[in-house]
Short mmCIF file of C-alpha atoms in Angstrom, two decimals:
data_model
loop_
_atom_site.label_atom_id
_atom_site.label_comp_id
_atom_site.label_asym_id
_atom_site.label_seq_id
_atom_site.Cartn_x
_atom_site.Cartn_y
_atom_site.Cartn_z
CA LEU A 61 -90.59 -12.05 -52.25
CA PHE A 62 -91.10 -9.58 -55.11
CA ARG A 63 -88.87 -8.22 -57.82
CA GLY A 64 -86.80 -5.12 -57.24
CA GLN A 65 -83.33 -3.63 -57.35
CA ASP A 66 -81.24 -2.80 -54.27
CA PRO A 67 -84.22 -2.91 -51.86
CA ARG A 68 -84.35 -0.53 -48.92
CA LEU A 69 -87.03 -0.41 -46.24
CA SER A 70 -87.70 1.07 -42.82
CA SER A 71 -90.34 0.55 -40.16
CA ARG A 72 -92.27 2.70 -37.72
CA ASN A 73 -95.49 2.29 -35.71
CA GLY A 74 -96.05 -1.22 -37.05
CA ASN A 75 -95.70 -0.27 -40.72
CA TYR A 76 -92.99 -1.15 -43.22
CA TYR A 77 -92.02 1.36 -45.90
CA TYR A 78 -90.35 0.21 -49.08
CA VAL A 79 -89.22 2.21 -52.11
CA GLY A 80 -88.68 0.76 -55.57
CA TYR A 81 -89.21 1.33 -59.26
CA VAL A 82 -92.37 0.35 -61.11
CA GLY A 83 -91.42 0.84 -64.74
CA GLN A 84 -89.77 4.26 -64.79
CA ALA A 85 -91.68 5.59 -61.76
CA LEU A 86 -90.20 5.59 -58.27
CA GLN A 87 -92.89 4.50 -55.82
CA ILE A 88 -93.25 4.13 -52.08
CA PHE A 89 -95.10 1.16 -50.56
CA LYS A 90 -96.62 0.68 -47.10
CA SER A 91 -97.46 -2.66 -45.54
CA LYS A 92 -97.97 -4.39 -42.19
CA SER A 93 -96.08 -7.44 -43.47
CA LEU A 94 -92.66 -8.03 -44.99
CA VAL A 95 -94.16 -10.52 -47.44
CA ASP A 96 -96.89 -8.15 -48.70
CA GLN A 97 -95.58 -5.32 -50.83
CA GLY A 98 -98.69 -3.20 -50.55
CA VAL A 99 -99.94 -0.68 -53.11
CA GLY A 100 -97.43 1.77 -54.53
CA LYS A 101 -97.76 5.55 -54.70
CA THR A 102 -95.57 7.57 -57.05
CA LEU A 103 -93.10 9.93 -55.37
CA PRO A 104 -92.45 13.50 -56.56
CA ALA A 105 -90.27 14.07 -59.61
CA GLY A 106 -86.63 14.60 -58.73
CA MET A 107 -86.43 11.86 -56.09
CA ASN A 108 -85.50 9.21 -58.63
CA ALA A 109 -81.72 9.64 -58.56
CA THR A 110 -81.18 6.80 -56.10
CA LEU A 111 -83.00 4.13 -54.12
CA PHE A 112 -83.45 4.70 -50.41
CA ALA A 113 -85.62 4.09 -47.39
CA PRO A 114 -87.38 6.98 -45.66
CA VAL A 115 -86.11 7.41 -42.09
CA TYR A 116 -87.92 9.18 -39.24
CA ILE A 117 -85.61 11.47 -37.24
CA ASP A 118 -86.91 12.84 -33.97
CA THR A 119 -83.79 14.56 -32.64
CA LEU A 120 -80.28 15.04 -33.97
CA GLY A 121 -77.48 17.03 -32.38
CA GLY A 122 -79.79 18.29 -29.67
CA VAL A 123 -82.27 19.72 -32.20
CA THR A 124 -85.83 18.40 -32.56
CA TYR A 125 -86.88 17.64 -36.14
CA ASN A 126 -89.75 15.11 -35.92
CA ALA A 127 -89.85 14.52 -39.67
CA TRP A 128 -89.13 11.89 -42.29
CA TYR A 129 -85.95 12.21 -44.35
CA VAL A 130 -84.47 10.68 -47.47
CA PHE A 131 -80.71 10.92 -47.99
CA GLY A 132 -78.98 11.04 -51.34
CA SER A 133 -76.93 13.72 -53.08
CA THR A 134 -80.00 15.79 -52.15
CA ILE A 135 -81.84 15.49 -48.82
CA TRP A 136 -85.64 15.37 -48.99
CA LYS A 137 -87.95 16.01 -46.04
CA CYS A 138 -91.56 15.16 -45.28
CA ALA A 139 -92.83 16.99 -42.17
CA CYS A 140 -95.71 14.56 -41.99
CA ALA A 141 -97.04 11.73 -39.86
CA ASP A 142 -96.74 9.12 -42.59
CA PRO A 143 -94.40 9.25 -45.64
CA TYR A 144 -96.79 7.06 -47.66
CA ASP A 145 -100.12 8.69 -46.81
CA ASP A 146 -98.58 12.14 -47.31
CA SER A 147 -96.29 11.24 -50.22
CA ASP A 148 -97.09 14.52 -52.00
CA GLN A 149 -95.53 16.53 -49.14
CA TRP A 150 -91.91 15.54 -49.84
CA ALA A 151 -89.66 18.53 -50.57
CA ALA A 152 -85.92 18.99 -51.13
CA VAL A 153 -84.27 20.80 -48.21
CA VAL A 154 -80.50 20.34 -48.67
CA ASN A 155 -78.86 20.00 -52.07
CA ASP A 156 -75.19 20.76 -51.49
CA LEU A 157 -73.75 17.64 -49.87
CA PRO A 158 -69.98 17.65 -50.41
CA PHE A 159 -69.49 14.37 -52.23
CA THR A 160 -66.28 14.40 -54.25
CA ALA A 161 -67.13 11.31 -56.32
CA GLY A 162 -70.26 9.62 -57.64
CA ALA A 163 -72.18 8.53 -54.52
CA PHE A 164 -75.08 6.09 -54.24
CA ASP A 165 -76.50 3.28 -52.02
CA PHE A 166 -77.16 5.56 -49.05
CA GLU A 167 -77.94 4.09 -45.62
CA LEU A 168 -78.80 6.20 -42.55
CA PHE A 169 -78.71 4.88 -38.99
CA ARG A 170 -78.52 5.94 -35.35
CA ASN A 171 -75.80 4.23 -33.32
CA PRO A 172 -77.25 2.34 -30.30
CA GLN A 173 -73.95 1.44 -28.62
CA PRO A 174 -73.28 2.94 -25.17
CA GLY A 175 -70.39 5.37 -25.15
CA PRO A 176 -69.39 8.68 -26.73
CA TYR A 177 -71.08 7.90 -30.07
CA GLN A 178 -74.42 6.66 -28.75
CA ASN A 179 -77.52 8.10 -30.47
CA HIS A 180 -75.41 9.93 -33.04
CA TRP A 181 -76.65 9.62 -36.63
CA TYR A 182 -74.43 8.33 -39.43
CA LEU A 183 -74.65 8.10 -43.20
CA LEU A 184 -73.09 5.27 -45.21
CA TRP A 185 -72.70 5.33 -48.97
CA THR A 186 -70.83 3.81 -51.88
CA ALA A 187 -68.52 5.97 -53.97
CA SER A 188 -66.61 5.27 -57.14
CA VAL A 189 -62.92 6.09 -57.01
CA PRO A 190 -62.43 9.46 -58.75
CA GLY A 191 -61.46 8.84 -62.35
CA GLY A 192 -62.30 5.14 -62.25
CA TYR A 193 -64.95 2.52 -61.60
CA ALA A 194 -63.63 0.83 -58.44
CA GLU A 195 -66.01 1.28 -55.50
CA SER A 196 -65.51 1.57 -51.74
CA ILE A 197 -67.87 2.21 -48.81
CA TYR A 198 -67.62 5.42 -46.81
CA ALA A 199 -69.24 6.94 -43.72
CA ALA A 200 -69.74 10.36 -42.15
CA GLU A 201 -71.58 11.64 -39.12
CA VAL A 202 -74.73 13.67 -39.79
CA LEU A 203 -74.18 16.92 -37.90
CA SER A 204 -77.31 18.90 -38.77
CA LEU A 205 -80.45 18.81 -40.92
CA THR A 206 -81.00 22.55 -40.76
CA PRO A 207 -80.51 24.27 -44.15
CA GLY A 208 -77.46 26.53 -44.14
CA GLN A 209 -75.60 24.51 -41.51
CA LYS A 210 -72.90 21.91 -42.11
CA THR A 211 -74.66 18.62 -42.82
CA LEU A 212 -71.89 16.01 -42.76
CA SER A 213 -68.62 15.65 -40.92
CA THR A 214 -65.47 15.99 -42.99
CA TYR A 215 -64.41 13.01 -45.04
CA ASN A 216 -61.92 12.17 -47.75
CA SER A 217 -62.79 9.93 -50.70
CA ASP A 218 -59.35 10.07 -52.30
CA PRO A 219 -58.47 6.48 -53.29
CA GLN A 220 -55.19 6.71 -51.36
CA SER A 221 -56.86 7.90 -48.15
CA THR A 222 -58.42 5.70 -45.49
CA THR A 223 -60.25 8.59 -43.80
CA ASN A 224 -63.92 7.64 -43.43
CA ARG A 225 -63.46 4.67 -45.75
CA LEU A 226 -64.99 1.65 -44.02
CA ILE A 227 -64.62 -1.05 -46.66
CA THR A 228 -62.07 -0.96 -49.46
CA TYR A 229 -62.39 -2.75 -52.78
CA HIS A 230 -58.92 -4.28 -52.26
CA GLN A 231 -60.18 -7.70 -51.14
CA ASP A 232 -59.65 -11.01 -52.91
CA TRP A 233 -63.35 -11.86 -53.25
CA THR A 234 -64.68 -8.41 -54.13
CA ASP A 235 -62.53 -7.58 -57.16
CA ILE A 236 -63.03 -3.80 -57.58
CA ILE A 237 -66.61 -3.56 -56.28
CA THR A 238 -67.86 -3.17 -52.71
CA GLU A 239 -71.26 -1.51 -52.45
CA ALA A 240 -74.81 -1.46 -51.01
CA PRO A 241 -74.14 -1.11 -47.25
CA GLY A 242 -77.06 -2.04 -44.99
CA ILE A 243 -77.25 -1.89 -41.19
CA ALA A 244 -78.85 -4.40 -38.81
CA PHE A 245 -79.10 -4.19 -35.00
CA ASN A 246 -79.22 -6.88 -32.33
CA GLY A 247 -79.31 -5.12 -28.99
CA ASP A 248 -76.30 -2.81 -29.12
CA SER A 249 -74.54 -4.93 -31.73
CA VAL A 250 -74.23 -3.17 -35.09
CA THR A 251 -73.65 -5.22 -38.25
CA MET A 252 -73.10 -3.86 -41.72
CA ALA A 253 -73.85 -6.12 -44.68
CA TYR A 254 -72.53 -5.21 -48.11
CA SER A 255 -72.15 -6.80 -51.51
CA GLY A 256 -68.93 -7.49 -53.36
CA ASN A 257 -67.91 -8.26 -56.93
CA GLY A 258 -70.12 -7.88 -60.00
CA ALA A 259 -73.73 -9.01 -59.80
CA GLN A 260 -73.34 -10.68 -63.20
CA THR A 261 -70.52 -12.97 -61.98
CA SER A 262 -70.53 -16.24 -60.03
CA LEU A 263 -68.33 -14.58 -57.38
CA TYR A 264 -71.03 -12.11 -56.34
CA ALA A 265 -71.43 -12.43 -52.55
CA VAL A 266 -72.33 -10.65 -49.32
CA GLY A 267 -69.79 -9.58 -46.71
CA PHE A 268 -70.31 -8.50 -43.11
CA ALA A 269 -68.52 -6.05 -40.84
CA LEU A 270 -69.07 -5.55 -37.10
CA LEU A 271 -68.78 -2.20 -35.35
CA LYS A 272 -66.31 -2.52 -32.48
CA LYS A 273 -67.65 -1.57 -29.08
CA GLY A 274 -66.98 2.09 -28.38
CA GLN A 275 -65.46 2.80 -31.80
CA GLY A 276 -66.66 5.67 -33.93
CA PRO A 277 -68.74 4.39 -36.88
CA THR A 278 -66.74 6.54 -39.31
CA LEU A 279 -63.44 4.80 -38.51
CA GLY A 280 -62.29 2.08 -40.88
CA SER A 281 -60.70 -1.14 -39.67
#
């Protein structure tokens, strides 16, 4: 549709929001159509560490937030009606997320499945194995967005641990790379798509994982 790297988008009130690089500038786009990119507006300096989609969070953990958020190693907030129209209002609010390895490809979602985990918010990300390049996909529950409170549930990114590791790189078709998790919903069905292997190889492909009914989204298979 248009050129870009690791695209991420979200939608609200009939608008699509897409973030991508134009040259060296990270810009946000707003459009009524998935096939029309819209006109980009440059985001504040400091938000260019990763690509993301802005997500509107009304409530989380019983607390009302009613704001737009961007998740990365730093969390940015826009207490605004529209993250594109008010793009100059983004500000960093949490900058101490406890990642123990290089983390990127963040995806935030609210679980729609009935049961004990319904309407809880979860963060997915890719992390390189400490001391190496191999990549796996991890998850944690978002506990709070209030500065000073614990943001994410405990997780372990040690390469020998399976705690909070959803997809390992130990698969025949992925070689040492599994990355770029993305979530899609169909009713209460939750599907995660992710890429495997190197993008420069002929083995580069997309894998899918389904969330089991009633299972916590941070539990690996």
